[in-house]
Coordinates of C-alpha atoms in Angstrom, one line a residue:
X1 CA 97.0 69.7 6.6
X2 CA 96.6 72.6 4.1
X3 CA 94.4 75.6 4.8
X4 CA 92.5 77.5 2.1
X5 CA 93.1 81.3 2.5
X6 CA 90.2 83.2 1.0
X7 CA 89.9 87.0 0.8
X8 CA 86.7 89.0 1.0
X9 CA 85.9 92.7 1.2
X10 CA 86.3 93.9 4.8
X11 CA 83.1 96.0 4.8
X12 CA 80.0 96.7 2.7
X13 CA 77.3 94.7 1.1
X14 CA 79.8 92.3 -0.7
X15 CA 81.2 91.5 2.8
X16 CA 77.8 90.5 4.1
X17 CA 76.8 88.4 1.1
X18 CA 80.2 86.7 1.1
X19 CA 80.0 85.7 4.8
X20 CA 76.4 84.5 4.2
X21 CA 77.2 82.2 1.3
X22 CA 80.1 80.7 3.3
X23 CA 77.7 80.1 6.2
X24 CA 75.1 78.6 3.8
X25 CA 77.9 76.2 2.8
X26 CA 78.0 75.0 6.4
X27 CA 81.2 76.9 7.2
X28 CA 81.3 78.5 10.6
X29 CA 83.5 81.6 10.8
X30 CA 84.5 83.1 14.1
X31 CA 84.8 86.8 13.1
X32 CA 84.5 89.6 15.6
X33 CA 84.3 93.3 15.0
X34 CA 87.2 94.9 13.1
X35 CA 89.0 91.5 12.7
X36 CA 91.3 91.4 9.6
X37 CA 91.6 87.6 9.8
X38 CA 89.2 84.8 11.0
X39 CA 89.4 81.0 11.1
X40 CA 86.7 78.7 10.2
X41 CA 85.9 76.3 13.0
X42 CA 84.7 73.3 10.9
X43 CA 86.6 73.6 7.6
X44 CA 90.3 74.2 6.8
X45 CA 89.7 77.8 5.7
X46 CA 91.0 81.1 6.8
X47 CA 89.3 84.4 5.8
X48 CA 91.2 87.6 5.2
X49 CA 89.2 90.8 5.3
X50 CA 90.9 93.1 2.8
X51 CA 90.4 96.4 1.1
X52 CA 88.4 95.6 -2.1
X53 CA 90.9 97.2 -4.5
X54 CA 93.8 95.2 -3.0
X55 CA 92.3 91.8 -3.5
X56 CA 93.4 91.2 -7.2
X57 CA 97.1 91.8 -6.4
X58 CA 96.9 89.4 -3.4
X59 CA 95.5 86.8 -5.7
X60 CA 98.2 87.4 -8.3
X61 CA 101.0 87.2 -5.7
X62 CA 99.5 84.1 -4.1
X63 CA 99.1 85.7 -0.7
X64 CA 95.5 84.4 -0.8
X65 CA 94.4 81.3 -2.6
X66 CA 90.9 82.5 -3.6
X67 CA 88.6 85.5 -3.2
X68 CA 85.0 86.5 -3.4
X69 CA 85.3 89.7 -5.4
X70 CA 83.4 91.7 -7.9
X71 CA 84.0 90.7 -11.5
X72 CA 84.4 94.4 -12.4
X73 CA 87.6 94.5 -10.2
X74 CA 89.1 91.5 -12.0
X75 CA 88.5 93.2 -15.4
X76 CA 90.3 96.3 -14.1
X77 CA 93.2 94.7 -12.2
X78 CA 93.3 91.0 -12.7
X79 CA 92.4 89.9 -16.2
X80 CA 94.4 86.7 -16.0
X81 CA 92.9 85.6 -12.7
X82 CA 90.7 82.5 -13.1
X83 CA 87.0 82.8 -12.2
X84 CA 85.9 79.5 -10.8
X85 CA 82.2 80.3 -10.1
X86 CA 79.8 83.2 -10.6
X87 CA 77.9 83.7 -7.4
X88 CA 74.7 85.5 -8.5
X89 CA 74.8 88.4 -6.0
X90 CA 76.2 92.0 -6.0
X91 CA 75.1 92.4 -9.6
X92 CA 75.8 95.7 -11.2
X93 CA 76.9 97.3 -14.5
X94 CA 80.0 99.3 -15.4
X95 CA 78.5 102.1 -17.4
X96 CA 79.2 105.4 -19.1
X97 CA 77.1 108.3 -17.8
X98 CA 76.9 111.9 -18.9
X99 CA 74.9 115.0 -17.6
X100 CA 71.2 114.9 -18.5
X101 CA 71.7 118.1 -20.6
X102 CA 74.4 116.4 -22.8
X103 CA 72.9 115.8 -26.2
X104 CA 74.4 112.3 -26.5
X105 CA 74.1 110.4 -29.7
X106 CA 77.0 107.9 -29.7
X107 CA 80.2 107.0 -28.0
X108 CA 82.1 109.1 -30.5
X109 CA 80.6 112.2 -28.8
X110 CA 83.1 111.6 -26.0
X111 CA 86.2 111.5 -28.1
X112 CA 88.9 113.7 -26.6
X113 CA 86.7 114.6 -23.6
X114 CA 87.4 114.3 -19.9
X115 CA 86.2 111.1 -18.2
X116 CA 86.2 110.6 -14.4
X117 CA 86.5 107.0 -13.1
X118 CA 87.9 104.6 -10.6
X119 CA 88.5 102.1 -13.5
X120 CA 91.2 103.7 -15.7
X121 CA 92.3 100.5 -17.4
X122 CA 88.7 99.5 -18.2
X123 CA 88.0 103.0 -19.6
X124 CA 91.2 103.0 -21.7
X125 CA 90.5 99.6 -23.2
X126 CA 86.8 100.5 -23.9
X127 CA 87.5 103.7 -25.7
X128 CA 90.5 102.2 -27.5
X129 CA 88.2 99.5 -28.9
X130 CA 86.4 102.3 -30.8
X131 CA 89.6 104.0 -31.8
X132 CA 88.8 106.9 -29.4
X133 CA 90.9 108.6 -26.7
X134 CA 89.8 110.4 -23.6
X135 CA 91.4 112.4 -20.9
X136 CA 91.1 110.1 -17.8
X137 CA 90.7 111.7 -14.3
X138 CA 91.2 108.8 -11.8
X139 CA 89.1 109.2 -8.7
X140 CA 88.9 106.8 -5.8
X141 CA 85.4 107.7 -4.7
X142 CA 82.3 109.9 -5.4
X143 CA 82.9 109.7 -9.1
X144 CA 79.3 111.0 -9.8
X145 CA 80.1 114.5 -8.6
X146 CA 82.8 115.1 -11.1
X147 CA 80.7 116.6 -13.9
X148 CA 78.8 118.8 -11.4
X149 CA 82.1 120.5 -10.2
X150 CA 83.5 120.8 -13.7
X151 CA 86.2 118.1 -13.3
X152 CA 84.9 115.9 -16.1
X153 CA 82.5 115.7 -19.1
X154 CA 81.4 112.1 -18.3
X155 CA 82.0 109.3 -15.9
X156 CA 82.5 105.6 -16.0
X157 CA 81.4 103.9 -12.8
X158 CA 79.4 101.1 -11.2
X159 CA 75.6 101.4 -11.6
X160 CA 73.2 99.3 -9.6
X161 CA 69.7 100.9 -9.3
X162 CA 70.7 104.2 -11.0
X163 CA 69.5 106.3 -8.1
X164 CA 72.9 107.8 -7.5
X165 CA 73.1 108.9 -11.2
X166 CA 69.6 110.4 -10.9
X167 CA 70.5 112.4 -7.8
X168 CA 73.5 113.8 -9.6
X169 CA 71.6 114.8 -12.7
X170 CA 73.4 112.1 -14.8
X171 CA 72.1 109.6 -17.3
X172 CA 73.4 106.2 -18.3
X173 CA 74.3 106.1 -22.0
X174 CA 76.5 103.0 -22.5
X175 CA 76.9 99.7 -20.6
X176 CA 80.5 98.5 -20.8
X177 CA 79.8 95.2 -19.2
X178 CA 77.7 93.5 -16.5
X179 CA 79.3 92.4 -13.3
X180 CA 78.6 90.2 -10.2
X181 CA 80.4 88.6 -7.4
X182 CA 82.6 85.7 -8.3
X183 CA 84.8 83.1 -6.7
X184 CA 88.3 83.9 -8.1
X185 CA 91.3 81.6 -7.8
X186 CA 95.0 82.6 -7.5
X187 CA 97.3 81.2 -10.3
X188 CA 99.7 80.0 -7.6
X189 CA 97.4 77.6 -5.7
X190 CA 99.0 74.2 -4.8
X191 CA 97.3 70.9 -5.8
X192 CA 96.3 70.3 -2.1
X193 CA 94.7 73.7 -1.8
X194 CA 92.9 73.2 -5.2
X195 CA 91.2 70.2 -3.7
X196 CA 89.8 72.4 -0.9
X197 CA 88.7 75.0 -3.5
X198 CA 86.9 72.2 -5.4
X199 CA 85.1 71.1 -2.2
X200 CA 84.1 74.7 -1.5
X201 CA 82.9 75.2 -5.1
X202 CA 80.8 72.0 -4.9
X203 CA 79.1 73.4 -1.8
X204 CA 78.6 76.8 -3.3
X205 CA 77.0 75.2 -6.4
X206 CA 74.6 73.3 -4.2
X207 CA 73.6 76.5 -2.4
X208 CA 73.1 78.5 -5.6
X209 CA 71.1 75.8 -7.2
X210 CA 68.8 75.7 -4.1
X211 CA 68.4 79.5 -4.1
X212 CA 67.1 79.3 -7.7
X213 CA 64.7 76.5 -7.0
X214 CA 61.6 75.6 -5.0
X215 CA 60.2 72.3 -3.8
X216 CA 56.6 71.7 -4.9
X217 CA 54.1 69.1 -3.8
X218 CA 50.5 68.7 -4.7
X219 CA 47.5 66.3 -4.7
X220 CA 46.7 64.9 -8.2
X221 CA 44.1 62.5 -9.5
X222 CA 45.9 59.4 -10.7
X223 CA 44.5 59.8 -14.2
X224 CA 46.1 63.3 -14.4
X225 CA 49.6 62.4 -13.3
X226 CA 50.9 62.0 -16.9
X227 CA 49.6 65.5 -17.8
X228 CA 51.1 67.0 -14.7
X229 CA 54.4 65.3 -15.5
X230 CA 54.5 67.1 -18.9
X231 CA 54.2 70.4 -17.1
X232 CA 56.7 70.0 -14.3
X233 CA 60.5 70.3 -15.0
X234 CA 61.9 67.4 -13.0
X235 CA 65.4 66.4 -11.9
X236 CA 65.0 62.8 -13.0
X237 CA 61.4 61.8 -12.6
X238 CA 58.4 62.8 -10.5
X239 CA 58.0 61.5 -6.9
X240 CA 54.5 60.0 -6.7
X241 CA 53.1 58.6 -3.4
X242 CA 49.5 57.3 -3.1
X243 CA 47.1 59.2 -0.8
X244 CA 44.7 57.6 1.7
X245 CA 41.9 58.6 -0.6
X246 CA 41.7 56.1 -3.4
X247 CA 42.4 57.5 -6.9
X248 CA 44.6 60.3 -5.7
X249 CA 48.4 60.7 -5.3
X250 CA 50.8 63.2 -3.8
X251 CA 53.2 64.4 -6.5
X252 CA 56.5 66.1 -5.7
X253 CA 59.1 67.9 -7.8
X254 CA 61.4 70.9 -8.0
X255 CA 60.7 74.0 -10.1
X256 CA 62.5 77.3 -10.9
X257 CA 61.5 80.0 -8.5
X258 CA 61.4 82.7 -11.2
X259 CA 58.8 80.8 -13.2
X260 CA 56.8 78.9 -10.6
X261 CA 53.7 81.2 -10.8
X262 CA 53.2 80.4 -14.5
X263 CA 53.8 76.7 -13.7
X264 CA 51.3 76.7 -10.9
X265 CA 48.6 78.2 -13.1
X266 CA 49.2 75.3 -15.6
X267 CA 49.1 72.7 -12.8
X268 CA 45.8 74.0 -11.5
X269 CA 44.3 73.8 -15.0
X270 CA 45.6 70.3 -15.3
X271 CA 43.8 69.2 -12.1
X272 CA 46.3 69.6 -9.3
X273 CA 45.0 70.6 -5.9
X274 CA 46.5 71.5 -2.5
X275 CA 49.7 72.9 -4.0
X276 CA 52.5 73.7 -1.6
X277 CA 55.7 75.5 -2.6
X278 CA 58.7 75.4 -0.2
X279 CA 62.2 76.9 -0.1
X280 CA 65.2 74.5 -0.5
X281 CA 68.1 74.7 1.8
X282 CA 70.7 72.7 -0.3
X283 CA 70.4 70.9 -3.6
X284 CA 73.0 68.3 -4.3
X285 CA 73.0 66.6 -7.7

């Protein structure tokens, strides 16, 4: 039987979130400290814990079949690698930043200047798109310090909260693109392994759908059910069950977690009472 080999970052936040989504998919991974490889106990899957920057090449060479990796890394090192699924975590931006004292007006202000980055290909493509050239200083870490020590006039790096830029007296002036963790697939997967990837992707979609949703149930007068139904976004139709008290029913549905407070206000105005909102573990459509 084929085994799906999947690469994830060996340490850091992306590692933790990647392990968590596999566990949420019902996949048990026996991974001890400092292991570089781990086998799933209940799914034909093997996890390789790799250095983040190496993962795109492992995908290109077919050493691994799939990977959970930042979209930004694929833009830099693996543009032809297929993205099967966006995963919704490890969100960030790849941005241009300059010292706060820089009187920045447009990207043309950086023409011919020195730019420090860990993403030389991304920087080259970006500035070329404006017909500009820059002197790239490739740095593997602590890019933010480059302007402070006189190494560069600007930087291109990942920005999450912006706190690191603030601490280094930098300001974000351009967003090149937004990034998040994705499930990427090697161009060399076999049909047998592709079936396993499809199964894994189906599970991931169910988990992500559940994370974005909440289960809601409430008590509603029977003569208000139609009005409630017009407010609630439903998968197919409302679930309505009669209560012991005559003239009342329990109404169940699923709502988006980001908008449920607005929906609840509307439901209360329409006559709903005893509203309960619960998390959803999995959501299979």
